[in-house]
CSV table of C-alpha atoms in Angstrom, one decimal:
chain,number,residue,atom,x,y,z
A,1,MET,CA,-12.3,141.4,-37.0
A,2,ALA,CA,-10.1,142.4,-39.9
A,3,ILE,CA,-7.0,141.6,-41.9
A,4,PHE,CA,-4.4,144.3,-42.6
A,5,HIS,CA,-1.6,143.7,-45.0
A,6,ALA,CA,1.9,144.8,-43.7
A,7,PRO,CA,4.3,146.7,-46.0
A,8,ASP,CA,5.7,143.3,-47.1
A,9,ASN,CA,2.1,142.1,-47.8
A,10,THR,CA,2.1,139.7,-44.8
A,11,PRO,CA,-1.5,139.4,-43.5
A,12,LEU,CA,-1.9,140.7,-40.0
A,13,PHE,CA,-5.0,140.0,-38.0
A,14,TYR,CA,-6.6,142.5,-35.6
A,15,ARG,CA,-9.8,142.9,-33.7
A,16,THR,CA,-11.8,146.2,-33.2
A,17,TYR,CA,-14.6,146.6,-30.8
A,18,THR,CA,-17.0,149.5,-30.2
A,19,PRO,CA,-19.3,149.5,-27.2
A,20,SER,CA,-22.8,148.2,-27.7
A,21,SER,CA,-25.7,150.6,-27.6
A,22,THR,CA,-27.6,148.2,-25.4
A,23,PRO,CA,-24.9,146.6,-23.2
A,24,HIS,CA,-25.5,144.1,-20.4
A,25,ASN,CA,-25.1,145.8,-16.9
A,26,PRO,CA,-23.7,149.1,-18.1
A,27,SER,CA,-21.6,151.1,-15.6
A,28,THR,CA,-24.1,154.0,-15.9
A,29,PRO,CA,-27.9,153.8,-16.3
A,30,SER,CA,-27.8,156.1,-19.3
A,31,PRO,CA,-26.6,154.9,-22.7
A,32,SER,CA,-25.2,158.4,-23.4
A,33,PRO,CA,-22.4,158.8,-24.0
A,34,SER,CA,-22.4,155.7,-26.1
A,35,HIS,CA,-18.7,155.2,-25.6
A,36,GLN,CA,-15.6,156.8,-24.0
A,37,PRO,CA,-13.6,159.2,-26.3
A,38,LEU,CA,-10.4,157.2,-25.5
A,39,THR,CA,-9.5,154.0,-27.5
A,40,LEU,CA,-7.5,151.2,-25.8
A,41,VAL,CA,-4.8,149.6,-27.9
A,42,PHE,CA,-3.8,146.2,-26.6
A,43,LEU,CA,-0.3,144.8,-27.5
A,44,HIS,CA,0.1,141.2,-26.3
A,45,GLY,CA,3.2,139.4,-24.9
A,46,TRP,CA,5.3,136.6,-26.3
A,47,PRO,CA,4.3,133.8,-27.1
A,48,MET,CA,0.6,134.4,-26.9
A,49,SER,CA,-1.9,136.5,-28.9
A,50,SER,CA,-4.4,139.3,-28.4
A,51,ARG,CA,-6.8,136.7,-26.9
A,52,MET,CA,-4.7,136.8,-23.7
A,53,PHE,CA,-6.6,140.0,-22.9
A,54,ASP,CA,-10.1,138.5,-23.3
A,55,GLN,CA,-11.0,138.8,-19.6
A,56,LEU,CA,-10.1,142.5,-19.7
A,57,ILE,CA,-11.5,143.5,-23.1
A,58,VAL,CA,-15.1,142.4,-22.6
A,59,PRO,CA,-15.8,144.5,-19.4
A,60,LEU,CA,-13.7,147.4,-20.7
A,61,VAL,CA,-15.8,147.5,-23.9
A,62,GLU,CA,-19.3,146.6,-22.7
A,63,THR,CA,-19.3,147.9,-19.1
A,64,HIS,CA,-16.8,150.8,-19.2
A,65,ARG,CA,-17.5,151.8,-22.8
A,66,PHE,CA,-14.0,151.9,-24.3
A,67,PRO,CA,-13.4,151.2,-28.0
A,68,VAL,CA,-10.6,148.6,-28.4
A,69,ILE,CA,-8.1,147.7,-31.0
A,70,ALA,CA,-6.2,144.4,-30.4
A,71,PRO,CA,-3.8,143.2,-33.1
A,72,ASP,CA,-2.0,139.8,-33.2
A,73,ARG,CA,1.7,140.3,-33.7
A,74,ARG,CA,3.3,138.9,-36.9
A,75,GLY,CA,3.6,135.1,-36.4
A,76,PHE,CA,1.2,134.8,-33.5
A,77,GLY,CA,-2.5,134.3,-33.2
A,78,ASN,CA,-4.1,134.6,-36.6
A,79,SER,CA,-1.3,136.8,-38.1
A,80,HIS,CA,1.1,135.2,-40.6
A,81,TRP,CA,4.8,135.2,-40.1
A,82,SER,CA,6.1,136.1,-43.6
A,83,THR,CA,5.7,136.1,-47.3
A,84,PRO,CA,8.3,135.5,-50.0
A,85,ALA,CA,8.9,139.3,-50.1
A,86,THR,CA,9.6,139.6,-46.3
A,87,GLY,CA,13.3,138.9,-46.0
A,88,GLU,CA,14.8,138.9,-42.5
A,89,VAL,CA,12.3,139.8,-39.7
A,90,THR,CA,13.8,142.1,-37.1
A,91,PHE,CA,12.3,144.0,-34.2
A,92,ASP,CA,12.0,147.0,-36.6
A,93,THR,CA,9.7,144.8,-38.6
A,94,PHE,CA,7.4,144.4,-35.6
A,95,VAL,CA,7.5,148.2,-35.0
A,96,GLN,CA,6.8,149.0,-38.7
A,97,ASP,CA,3.9,146.5,-38.7
A,98,ALA,CA,2.3,148.1,-35.6
A,99,VAL,CA,2.8,151.6,-36.8
A,100,ALA,CA,1.1,150.9,-40.2
A,101,LEU,CA,-1.7,148.8,-38.7
A,102,LEU,CA,-2.5,151.2,-35.9
A,103,GLU,CA,-2.5,154.3,-38.0
A,104,HIS,CA,-4.9,152.6,-40.4
A,105,ALA,CA,-7.1,151.1,-37.6
A,106,LEU,CA,-7.4,154.3,-35.6
A,107,GLN,CA,-8.2,156.3,-38.7
A,108,GLN,CA,-11.0,153.9,-39.4
A,109,THR,CA,-12.4,153.8,-35.8
A,110,ASN,CA,-11.5,157.1,-34.2
A,111,PRO,CA,-9.9,159.5,-36.6
A,112,GLY,CA,-7.6,161.9,-34.8
A,113,GLY,CA,-8.8,160.6,-31.5
A,114,PRO,CA,-6.7,159.8,-28.4
A,115,PHE,CA,-5.7,156.3,-27.3
A,116,VAL,CA,-3.8,154.5,-24.6
A,117,PHE,CA,-1.6,151.5,-25.0
A,118,VAL,CA,-2.3,148.5,-22.7
A,119,ALA,CA,0.8,146.3,-23.3
A,120,ALA,CA,2.1,143.1,-21.8
A,121,SER,CA,5.7,141.8,-21.6
A,122,MET,CA,7.4,142.4,-25.0
A,123,GLY,CA,4.4,144.5,-26.0
A,124,CYS,CA,5.7,147.1,-23.6
A,125,ILE,CA,8.9,147.4,-25.7
A,126,GLU,CA,6.8,147.7,-28.8
A,127,SER,CA,4.6,150.5,-27.3
A,128,VAL,CA,7.7,152.6,-26.6
A,129,LEU,CA,9.2,152.1,-30.0
A,130,VAL,CA,5.9,152.5,-31.9
A,131,ARG,CA,5.1,155.8,-30.1
A,132,ALA,CA,8.6,157.1,-31.0
A,133,ALA,CA,8.4,155.9,-34.6
A,134,SER,CA,5.2,157.7,-35.6
A,135,ALA,CA,4.5,161.4,-35.1
A,136,VAL,CA,0.7,160.7,-35.6
A,137,LEU,CA,0.7,158.0,-32.9
A,138,LYS,CA,2.9,160.0,-30.6
A,139,GLU,CA,0.5,162.9,-30.7
A,140,ALA,CA,-2.5,160.7,-30.1
A,141,CYS,CA,-1.0,158.5,-27.4
A,142,LYS,CA,-2.3,159.8,-24.0
A,143,GLY,CA,-1.0,157.1,-21.7
A,144,LEU,CA,0.6,153.7,-21.4
A,145,VAL,CA,-0.3,150.7,-19.1
A,146,TRP,CA,2.5,148.2,-18.9
A,147,LEU,CA,1.8,144.7,-17.5
A,148,GLY,CA,5.0,142.8,-16.6
A,149,PRO,CA,7.3,144.7,-18.9
A,150,ASN,CA,10.4,142.8,-20.1
A,151,MET,CA,12.6,145.9,-20.2
A,152,PRO,CA,15.1,147.5,-20.0
A,153,TRP,CA,17.0,144.2,-20.3
A,154,SER,CA,15.5,140.8,-21.3
A,155,LEU,CA,18.9,139.2,-21.0
A,156,SER,CA,21.5,139.2,-18.3
A,157,CYS,CA,24.4,141.6,-19.1
A,158,GLU,CA,27.2,143.5,-17.3
A,159,GLU,CA,24.9,146.4,-16.6
A,160,CYS,CA,22.1,144.2,-15.2
A,161,PRO,CA,23.5,140.7,-14.2
A,162,GLY,CA,20.2,139.9,-12.5
A,163,ALA,CA,18.1,139.9,-15.7
A,164,PRO,CA,17.1,136.5,-17.1
A,165,SER,CA,20.1,134.4,-18.0
A,166,LYS,CA,21.0,133.1,-21.4
A,167,GLU,CA,20.6,129.6,-20.0
A,168,LEU,CA,16.9,130.4,-19.2
A,169,TRP,CA,16.2,131.5,-22.7
A,170,ASP,CA,18.2,128.6,-24.2
A,171,GLY,CA,16.1,126.2,-22.1
A,172,LEU,CA,12.9,127.7,-23.5
A,173,ILE,CA,14.1,127.4,-27.1
A,174,GLU,CA,15.1,123.8,-26.6
A,175,GLY,CA,11.8,123.0,-24.9
A,176,PHE,CA,9.8,124.5,-27.8
A,177,ARG,CA,12.1,122.7,-30.4
A,178,GLY,CA,12.0,119.3,-28.9
A,179,PRO,CA,9.7,116.4,-29.9
A,180,GLY,CA,7.8,116.9,-26.7
A,181,SER,CA,7.2,120.6,-27.3
A,182,LYS,CA,3.4,120.4,-26.6
A,183,ASP,CA,4.1,118.6,-23.3
A,184,PHE,CA,6.7,121.3,-22.5
A,185,ILE,CA,4.1,124.1,-23.0
A,186,HIS,CA,1.6,122.2,-20.9
A,187,ALA,CA,4.1,121.9,-18.0
A,188,ALA,CA,5.3,125.5,-18.3
A,189,ILE,CA,2.0,127.4,-18.3
A,190,PRO,CA,1.1,127.0,-14.6
A,191,GLY,CA,4.4,128.7,-13.7
A,192,VAL,CA,3.5,131.8,-15.7
A,193,PHE,CA,0.5,132.2,-13.3
A,194,ARG,CA,2.4,131.0,-10.2
A,195,THR,CA,-0.3,128.5,-9.3
A,196,ASP,CA,2.2,127.1,-6.9
A,197,LEU,CA,1.6,130.2,-4.7
A,198,GLY,CA,-2.1,129.6,-4.4
A,199,ASN,CA,-3.3,131.7,-7.4
A,200,ASN,CA,-6.6,130.1,-8.4
A,201,VAL,CA,-6.3,129.5,-12.2
A,202,GLY,CA,-8.6,126.7,-13.3
A,203,GLU,CA,-7.6,123.8,-15.5
A,204,HIS,CA,-9.6,125.0,-18.5
A,205,THR,CA,-8.2,128.5,-18.2
A,206,LEU,CA,-4.7,127.1,-18.2
A,207,GLY,CA,-5.7,125.0,-21.2
A,208,PHE,CA,-6.9,128.1,-23.0
A,209,PHE,CA,-3.6,129.9,-22.6
A,210,GLU,CA,-1.8,126.7,-23.5
A,211,GLY,CA,-3.7,126.8,-26.8
A,212,LEU,CA,-2.7,130.4,-27.5
A,213,VAL,CA,1.0,129.4,-27.2
A,214,ALA,CA,0.5,126.3,-29.4
A,215,GLN,CA,-1.1,128.5,-32.0
A,216,ALA,CA,2.1,130.5,-32.6
A,217,ASP,CA,4.1,129.8,-35.7
A,218,PRO,CA,7.0,127.7,-34.6
A,219,VAL,CA,9.6,129.6,-36.5
A,220,ALA,CA,8.2,132.9,-35.3
A,221,LEU,CA,8.2,131.6,-31.7
A,222,GLU,CA,11.9,130.9,-31.7
A,223,ARG,CA,13.1,133.8,-33.8
A,224,THR,CA,11.2,136.3,-31.6
A,225,VAL,CA,13.0,135.0,-28.6
A,226,VAL,CA,16.3,135.9,-30.3
A,227,LEU,CA,15.0,139.4,-31.1
A,228,ILE,CA,13.8,139.9,-27.6
A,229,CYS,CA,17.2,139.0,-26.1
A,230,GLN,CA,18.9,141.4,-28.6
A,231,LYS,CA,16.7,144.3,-27.8
A,232,GLU,CA,18.0,146.4,-24.9
A,233,MET,CA,15.7,149.3,-24.0
A,234,ALA,CA,17.8,151.3,-21.5
A,235,GLY,CA,19.0,153.8,-24.1
A,236,GLU,CA,15.4,154.5,-25.4
A,237,LEU,CA,14.0,154.9,-21.9
A,238,ARG,CA,16.8,157.2,-20.8
A,239,ALA,CA,16.4,159.3,-23.9
A,240,TRP,CA,12.7,159.5,-23.1
A,241,ALA,CA,13.5,160.6,-19.5
A,242,ALA,CA,15.9,163.3,-20.9
A,243,ALA,CA,13.3,164.6,-23.3
A,244,ALA,CA,10.8,164.7,-20.4
A,245,ALA,CA,13.2,166.8,-18.3
A,246,GLU,CA,13.2,169.4,-21.1
A,247,GLU,CA,9.6,169.2,-22.2
A,248,GLU,CA,6.7,168.6,-19.8
A,249,LYS,CA,4.4,167.1,-22.5
A,250,GLU,CA,6.8,164.1,-22.8
A,251,LYS,CA,5.6,163.0,-19.3
A,252,VAL,CA,2.8,160.9,-20.7
A,253,PRO,CA,1.0,159.0,-17.8
A,254,ILE,CA,2.5,155.6,-17.3
A,255,LEU,CA,1.1,152.9,-15.0
A,256,ILE,CA,3.3,149.8,-14.5
A,257,LEU,CA,1.9,146.6,-13.0
A,258,HIS,CA,4.2,143.8,-12.0
A,259,GLY,CA,4.1,140.6,-10.0
A,260,ASP,CA,6.5,140.3,-7.1
A,261,SER,CA,6.8,136.6,-7.9
A,262,ASP,CA,7.6,136.9,-11.6
A,263,GLY,CA,10.3,134.2,-12.0
A,264,GLY,CA,10.9,134.9,-15.7
A,265,MET,CA,11.2,138.7,-15.5
A,266,PRO,CA,12.1,139.7,-11.9
A,267,LEU,CA,10.6,142.9,-10.6
A,268,GLU,CA,13.9,144.2,-9.4
A,269,THR,CA,15.5,144.1,-12.8
A,270,SER,CA,12.6,145.2,-14.9
A,271,ALA,CA,9.6,147.2,-13.7
A,272,ALA,CA,11.4,148.7,-10.7
A,273,VAL,CA,14.3,149.9,-13.0
A,274,VAL,CA,11.9,151.3,-15.5
A,275,HIS,CA,10.1,153.2,-12.8
A,276,GLU,CA,13.4,154.7,-11.7
A,277,ILE,CA,14.3,155.8,-15.2
A,278,LEU,CA,10.9,157.3,-15.8
A,279,PRO,CA,10.2,158.8,-12.4
A,280,TRP,CA,6.8,160.2,-13.3
A,281,SER,CA,5.5,156.7,-13.8
A,282,GLN,CA,3.5,154.8,-11.2
A,283,LEU,CA,4.4,151.3,-10.2
A,284,LYS,CA,2.0,148.9,-8.5
A,285,VAL,CA,3.2,145.5,-7.4
A,286,TYR,CA,0.9,142.5,-7.0
A,287,GLU,CA,1.8,140.0,-4.3
A,288,LYS,CA,2.2,136.3,-5.4
A,289,ALA,CA,1.6,137.3,-9.1
A,290,GLY,CA,3.8,135.9,-11.9
A,291,HIS,CA,4.5,137.1,-15.4
A,292,ALA,CA,0.8,136.7,-16.4
A,293,VAL,CA,-0.2,139.5,-14.0
A,294,ALA,CA,-2.9,140.6,-16.5
A,295,THR,CA,-5.0,137.5,-15.8
A,296,LEU,CA,-5.1,138.4,-12.0
A,297,LEU,CA,-6.1,142.0,-12.3
A,298,SER,CA,-9.7,141.3,-11.3
A,299,THR,CA,-8.7,139.5,-8.1
A,300,ALA,CA,-5.2,140.5,-7.0
A,301,SER,CA,-4.6,143.7,-5.0
A,302,ALA,CA,-1.6,146.0,-5.3
A,303,GLU,CA,0.0,145.7,-1.9
A,304,ARG,CA,3.1,147.7,-2.5
A,305,ASN,CA,3.9,150.9,-4.3
A,306,THR,CA,7.5,151.9,-4.7
A,307,LYS,CA,6.5,155.6,-4.5
A,308,ASP,CA,6.0,155.0,-0.8
A,309,PHE,CA,9.7,155.0,-0.2
A,310,THR,CA,9.5,157.2,2.9
A,311,GLY,CA,9.6,157.0,6.6
A,312,LEU,CA,12.2,155.1,8.8
A,313,GLY,CA,13.9,151.9,7.9
A,314,GLN,CA,17.1,149.9,7.6
A,315,ILE,CA,19.2,149.5,4.5
A,316,ARG,CA,19.8,145.8,3.9
A,317,THR,CA,22.3,144.1,1.6
A,318,LEU,CA,20.5,141.5,-0.5
A,319,TYR,CA,21.9,138.8,-2.8
A,320,ILE,CA,21.0,139.7,-6.4
A,321,GLY,CA,19.9,136.1,-7.1
A,322,ARG,CA,16.2,135.1,-7.1
A,323,GLY,CA,16.4,134.1,-3.4
A,324,HIS,CA,17.5,137.6,-2.4
A,325,ASP,CA,19.3,136.2,0.6
A,326,ASP,CA,19.9,138.8,3.3
A,327,LEU,CA,23.7,139.5,3.7
A,328,GLY,CA,23.6,142.2,6.4
A,329,CYS,CA,22.9,145.9,6.7
A,330,LEU,CA,24.4,149.3,6.9
A,331,THR,CA,25.3,151.1,10.1
A,332,SER,CA,24.2,154.7,10.7
A,333,ALA,CA,27.6,155.8,9.4
A,334,GLY,CA,27.1,153.9,6.1
A,335,LYS,CA,29.4,150.9,7.0
A,336,TRP,CA,28.4,147.3,6.2
A,337,THR,CA,27.9,144.9,9.0
A,338,THR,CA,26.3,141.6,9.8
A,339,ASN,CA,25.8,142.5,13.5
A,340,GLU,CA,22.1,143.2,13.7
A,341,SER,CA,22.5,145.3,16.8
A,342,LEU,CA,24.6,147.8,14.8
A,343,CYS,CA,22.1,148.3,12.0
A,344,GLY,CA,21.3,151.9,11.5
A,345,VAL,CA,17.8,153.5,11.3
A,346,PHE,CA,17.4,155.8,8.3
A,347,ALA,CA,14.9,158.3,7.0
A,348,ALA,CA,14.5,158.0,3.2
A,349,GLU,CA,13.4,160.2,0.4
A,350,GLN,CA,13.0,159.0,-3.2
A,351,ILE,CA,14.9,161.1,-5.7
A,352,SER,CA,14.4,161.0,-9.5
A,353,ASP,CA,17.0,160.5,-12.1
A,354,VAL,CA,16.0,163.8,-13.6
A,355,THR,CA,18.1,165.4,-10.8
A,356,PHE,CA,20.9,162.9,-10.5
A,357,HIS,CA,20.9,161.2,-13.9
A,358,LEU,CA,20.9,157.7,-12.6
A,359,PHE,CA,22.8,154.9,-14.5
A,360,ALA,CA,25.3,157.5,-15.9
A,361,PRO,CA,28.3,155.7,-17.3
A,362,THR,CA,30.7,158.0,-15.4
A,363,THR,CA,29.7,156.3,-12.2
A,364,PHE,CA,31.0,153.0,-13.3
A,365,GLY,CA,34.3,151.7,-11.8
A,366,ASN,CA,34.4,154.1,-8.9
A,367,ALA,CA,35.2,153.0,-5.4
A,368,GLY,CA,32.2,152.3,-3.3
A,369,PRO,CA,31.8,153.3,0.4
A,370,ILE,CA,31.6,149.7,1.6
A,371,ALA,CA,34.8,147.6,2.0
A,372,GLY,CA,34.8,144.6,-0.3
A,373,ARG,CA,32.3,146.2,-2.8
A,374,GLU,CA,34.6,148.3,-4.9
A,375,VAL,CA,32.7,148.6,-8.1
A,376,LEU,CA,29.9,151.1,-8.4
A,377,ARG,CA,27.4,149.6,-10.8
A,378,TYR,CA,24.3,151.7,-11.1
A,379,GLY,CA,24.7,155.2,-9.6
A,380,GLN,CA,21.3,155.2,-7.9
A,381,TYR,CA,21.3,157.9,-5.3
A,382,GLY,CA,19.4,158.0,-2.0
A,383,VAL,CA,19.6,160.8,0.5
A,384,MET,CA,19.7,159.4,4.1
A,385,ALA,CA,19.6,160.7,7.6
A,386,THR,CA,20.0,158.7,10.7
A,387,ASP,CA,18.1,159.1,14.0
A,388,ALA,CA,20.9,157.5,16.1
A,389,GLU,CA,22.2,160.2,18.4
A,390,ASP,CA,25.7,158.8,18.7
A,391,SER,CA,26.6,158.6,15.0
A,392,PRO,CA,26.9,161.2,12.3
A,393,PRO,CA,24.9,162.8,11.0
A,394,SER,CA,22.3,163.7,13.6
A,395,LEU,CA,18.8,164.7,12.7
A,396,THR,CA,19.9,168.4,12.8
A,397,GLU,CA,22.9,167.9,10.5
A,398,ASP,CA,23.1,167.4,6.8
A,399,ALA,CA,21.8,164.2,5.4
A,400,LEU,CA,24.2,161.3,4.7
A,401,ASN,CA,24.6,160.7,0.9
A,402,ILE,CA,24.7,157.0,0.2
A,403,HIS,CA,25.0,155.4,-3.2
A,404,PHE,CA,22.7,152.6,-4.0
A,405,TYR,CA,24.8,150.2,-6.1
A,406,SER,CA,25.6,146.6,-6.7
A,407,GLY,CA,29.1,145.2,-6.2
A,408,SER,CA,30.6,142.0,-4.9
A,409,GLU,CA,30.7,140.5,-1.4
A,410,LYS,CA,31.9,136.9,-0.8
A,411,GLY,CA,31.7,136.3,-4.5
A,412,LYS,CA,28.1,137.4,-4.8
A,413,TRP,CA,26.4,140.3,-6.5
A,414,VAL,CA,24.3,142.3,-4.2
A,415,TRP,CA,21.5,144.9,-4.1
A,416,LEU,CA,20.9,147.5,-1.4
A,417,GLY,CA,17.3,147.2,-0.2
A,418,TRP,CA,15.0,149.1,2.0
A,419,LYS,CA,13.3,147.6,5.1
A,420,PRO,CA,10.6,149.9,6.5
A,421,LEU,CA,10.4,150.1,10.2
A,422,GLY,CA,7.6,152.6,10.8
A,423,ASP,CA,7.7,156.2,11.8
A,424,ASP,CA,7.6,155.5,15.6
A,425,VAL,CA,11.0,153.7,15.7
A,426,HIS,CA,13.7,155.2,17.9
A,427,GLU,CA,17.2,153.9,18.5
């Protein structure tokens, strides 16, 4: 355990662990090597602290032999929020803190050695910015694991209306501000774990995480919400993708883990979008998991992987709201219909944005192929071919190019979604 003083002299707390020479139940019978050559750097989410990773850190250090560095963000855990010399805290302040602290800590524990970020929620944003801000850390960073990333957009906007609404964030701030703030935290914590879906999180475990939130500096807690909402990451992620298209070494391994029941940061507007922008990343989705997906890693199973977007299926039109109501499907000719008997059967192939430059601004405002959905929003391309003999194109003809986009139908925003049918389906 150590204290590092930030550039403005604010005390920042961090923990470092090296594997024991005589661990309990080691993963290998031999104590050699005494530890892995790779350090794991944990960046916690808002509004908790590095202690949110306790259940991961202990086995990773003692059983799997990884050195660990786990800092508390400014204003959270045991780190102070500010000093008289601080001035206005911005997201750049968080990045500068992390760069200075990690360069120092890594030099002390593993000079010149490689590390991997393990980041949750807003920590994922920090990992991207910290890697880009320091040539030393960028060179040493050999991978990133993102748990429930709240990017590219933490706040609903024209480009991503399905992201969390301003009303949601306002409600959180008012809850934390009110005289019953501790009761608000107590009531909100189970929803982070989606205990309503049967996830078994005990009363004392919930109480532990409730205590982490209550430990946060109250001013830091609210002001950090404002900074999160102001920080859009689409530009940074697209720039990274563009750099990776030019230089192979930019394709640092990325593993994204997200819950399909994350009510605060929906999969479709966060991890799934990040995976599309950074096509070399891997995305694993945990069923019935909420935003605190990190706490379920030992028991949950990744049931879906968006890289498996192959085989035969239907293209469904889904309401962009949380319920994702089914609004119909596309025919084999690419026309929208609510007549299920006319739904086409398509063969799908995932295509990266390196080839088609997804989300390009030039796609905005163009006419869409479906009547009533005239605004092309995202420019996500899928190449489709139908197996229906009586509608173009046939299996022997060129594939049908269909834009994946959101527009309006009956006053609703919609997504186009894929419904797999299996390879043995014939129409």
